Amino acid sequence: MGLIAWEGLGVPIYTYGLVVCAAVVLGAACAWVSVRLRHERTAPLLDLLVYGLPVALVFARGGFVLHNFAQYANSLVEIFCVWHGGLSFYGGMLGFFLTVLGYSVVHGVSAWRWLDLLVPAFILAVVVHELGIFGMQLTMGTPFPADVPNDHTLMEYIEYRYRPMGFENMLYFQPIALYQAGLQLAAFVLVSLAACIDAHRGRRWPAGCLFLFGLGLVAAIRFGCGFFYLNAHPETLLPLGRLLSGGAVLAAIIFFVARWRSRPHFYY
């Protein structure tokens, strides 16, 4: 897929923006189903979308700018030119998480409860995002040998103009985004089944454990797949993305164990 889907009135419509919109719409639909199945009111979900999406947009832009600050250092005004592109999907999700926490404090509802309700939607949004990344070839896995035979091995052909410097002679690369999309889809199915069983059996999981379980799975998949990314900076021992995902796995395990061991005190 091209970086620009089309232009209207001289304004480019970025394909990545459409992918993010698709992730938000499908995630919102999944969240609505989850809320209805748990017999919760949908009004708080609508409030979270109204408040959370603008906050997520700000965090998505801020995350991208911080990660690529060198290209904005000499022109800080460019930070506010969002129509030029540049969003961090995971930064946006962090912004939405913080909105859920803030909303819970203000309205006196359980943040853990709502995070449990929303976690399948979060994972589904990640799946859509990774499929879009794969279609746009925004991330590349480690290369296959140039003489690899056509034995129907799962691989990704990268056009010459998109191959990074030093890898011009490599035709095929690991389809790392497709790997992640498939694994995250499996995580979505697993977490959704756990949520359905928990609802059917009368909320046996302590509050927040379903969310922490899903967060741990998503972060572990991102951490594991990180070893198959094409590393533009081989001198870096642990890239930032892998460091953050590894930290998220560790935090999810610690909080999960703490809440599970204290489960008589932490039900909804």
Coordinates of C-alpha atoms in Angstrom, one line a residue, residues 35-204:
V35 CA -19.7 -4.2 27.6
R36 CA -23.0 -5.5 26.5
L37 CA -22.0 -9.1 27.2
R38 CA -21.0 -8.1 30.7
H39 CA -24.4 -6.3 31.2
E40 CA -22.7 -3.0 31.8
R41 CA -24.0 0.4 30.8
T42 CA -22.7 1.8 27.5
A43 CA -22.7 5.4 28.6
P44 CA -19.3 5.2 30.3
L45 CA -17.9 3.6 27.2
L46 CA -19.1 6.5 25.1
D47 CA -17.6 9.0 27.6
L48 CA -14.3 7.2 27.4
L49 CA -14.3 7.4 23.6
V50 CA -15.2 11.1 23.6
Y51 CA -12.5 11.9 26.1
G52 CA -10.0 9.3 25.3
L53 CA -9.6 9.7 21.5
P54 CA -8.4 13.3 21.6
V55 CA -6.0 12.4 24.5
A56 CA -4.8 9.4 22.5
L57 CA -4.2 11.6 19.4
V58 CA -2.1 14.0 21.5
F59 CA -0.1 11.1 23.0
A60 CA 0.3 9.5 19.6
R61 CA 1.8 12.6 18.2
G62 CA 3.9 13.2 21.3
G63 CA 5.3 9.7 21.2
F64 CA 6.3 10.0 17.6
V65 CA 7.9 13.4 18.1
L66 CA 10.0 12.1 21.1
H67 CA 11.1 9.1 19.2
N68 CA 12.1 11.2 16.2
F69 CA 13.0 14.4 17.9
A70 CA 16.1 15.0 15.7
Q71 CA 14.0 15.8 12.7
Y72 CA 12.0 18.4 14.7
A73 CA 14.8 20.0 16.7
N74 CA 15.5 22.7 14.1
S75 CA 11.8 23.4 13.4
L76 CA 9.6 23.0 16.5
V77 CA 6.6 24.4 14.7
E78 CA 6.6 21.2 12.6
I79 CA 5.6 19.3 15.7
F80 CA 2.1 20.8 15.4
C81 CA 1.8 20.0 11.7
V82 CA 0.0 16.7 12.2
W83 CA -1.2 16.8 8.6
H84 CA 2.3 16.0 7.6
G85 CA 2.0 12.6 9.2
G86 CA 3.7 11.1 12.2
L87 CA 1.8 9.2 14.9
S88 CA 2.8 6.6 17.4
F89 CA 0.1 3.9 17.7
Y90 CA 1.4 2.6 21.1
G91 CA 1.7 6.2 22.4
G92 CA -2.0 6.7 21.5
M93 CA -2.9 3.5 23.4
L94 CA -1.0 4.8 26.4
G95 CA -3.0 8.0 26.3
F96 CA -6.2 6.1 26.2
F97 CA -5.1 4.0 29.2
L98 CA -4.4 7.1 31.2
T99 CA -7.9 8.4 30.2
V100 CA -9.5 5.3 31.6
L101 CA -7.6 5.8 34.9
G102 CA -8.5 9.5 35.1
Y103 CA -12.2 8.8 34.3
S104 CA -12.3 6.1 36.9
V105 CA -10.9 8.4 39.6
V106 CA -13.3 11.3 38.7
H107 CA -16.4 9.1 38.5
G108 CA -15.6 6.6 41.2
V109 CA -15.7 3.5 39.1
S110 CA -13.3 0.6 39.0
A111 CA -10.4 1.2 36.6
W112 CA -9.4 -2.5 36.8
R113 CA -13.0 -3.4 35.9
W114 CA -13.0 -1.2 32.8
L115 CA -9.6 -2.3 31.7
D116 CA -10.8 -5.9 31.9
L117 CA -13.8 -5.0 29.7
L118 CA -11.6 -3.2 27.2
V119 CA -8.6 -5.5 26.8
P120 CA -10.1 -7.6 24.0
A121 CA -10.7 -4.3 22.0
F122 CA -7.1 -3.1 22.7
I123 CA -5.7 -6.4 21.3
L124 CA -8.0 -6.4 18.2
A125 CA -6.8 -2.8 17.5
V126 CA -3.2 -4.0 17.7
V127 CA -4.0 -6.8 15.2
V128 CA -5.5 -4.3 12.7
H129 CA -2.5 -2.0 13.1
E130 CA 0.0 -4.8 12.5
L131 CA -1.8 -5.9 9.4
G132 CA -1.7 -2.3 8.1
I133 CA 2.0 -2.1 8.9
F134 CA 2.6 -5.3 6.9
G135 CA 0.6 -4.0 3.9
M136 CA 2.6 -0.7 3.9
Q137 CA 6.0 -2.5 4.5
L138 CA 6.8 0.0 7.3
T139 CA 8.8 -2.6 9.3
M140 CA 11.1 -5.2 8.0
G141 CA 12.3 -8.5 9.5
T142 CA 15.8 -10.0 9.1
P143 CA 16.6 -10.9 5.5
F144 CA 16.6 -14.3 3.8
P145 CA 19.6 -15.2 1.6
A146 CA 19.3 -13.8 -1.9
D147 CA 19.5 -17.2 -3.4
V148 CA 16.8 -18.7 -1.3
P149 CA 14.7 -21.2 -3.4
N150 CA 11.0 -20.6 -4.0
D151 CA 9.9 -23.4 -1.7
H152 CA 6.8 -21.5 -0.5
T153 CA 8.5 -20.3 2.6
L154 CA 6.6 -17.5 4.2
M155 CA 8.6 -14.3 3.3
E156 CA 8.1 -10.7 2.3
Y157 CA 9.4 -9.3 -1.0
I158 CA 10.7 -5.7 -0.6
E159 CA 10.9 -3.5 -3.6
Y160 CA 14.4 -2.1 -4.3
R161 CA 13.6 1.5 -3.5
Y162 CA 12.4 0.5 0.0
R163 CA 15.3 -1.7 1.0
P164 CA 17.5 -0.1 3.6
M165 CA 21.1 0.8 2.9
G166 CA 23.4 -2.2 2.9
F167 CA 20.6 -4.6 2.1
E168 CA 20.0 -3.7 -1.6
N169 CA 20.9 -7.2 -2.8
M170 CA 18.4 -8.9 -0.4
L171 CA 15.1 -9.7 -2.1
Y172 CA 13.2 -11.3 0.7
F173 CA 12.7 -10.5 4.4
Q174 CA 11.0 -12.0 7.4
P175 CA 7.3 -10.7 7.3
I176 CA 7.6 -9.7 11.0
A177 CA 4.5 -7.6 11.1
L178 CA 2.5 -10.5 9.7
Y179 CA 4.0 -12.8 12.3
Q180 CA 2.9 -10.3 15.0
A181 CA -0.6 -9.9 13.6
G182 CA -1.1 -13.7 13.6
L183 CA 0.2 -14.1 17.2
Q184 CA -1.8 -11.1 18.4
L185 CA -4.9 -12.5 16.8
A186 CA -4.4 -15.8 18.7
A187 CA -4.0 -13.7 21.9
F188 CA -7.2 -11.9 21.1
V189 CA -9.1 -15.2 20.8
L190 CA -7.5 -16.5 24.0
V191 CA -8.3 -13.4 26.0
S192 CA -11.9 -13.2 24.6
L193 CA -12.5 -16.8 25.5
A194 CA -11.1 -16.2 29.0
A195 CA -13.5 -13.2 29.4
C196 CA -16.5 -15.2 28.2
I197 CA -15.7 -18.0 30.6
D198 CA -15.1 -15.6 33.5
A199 CA -18.5 -13.9 32.8
H200 CA -20.3 -17.2 32.5
R201 CA -18.8 -18.5 35.8
G202 CA -19.6 -15.3 37.7
R203 CA -16.3 -13.3 37.7
R204 CA -13.8 -15.7 39.2

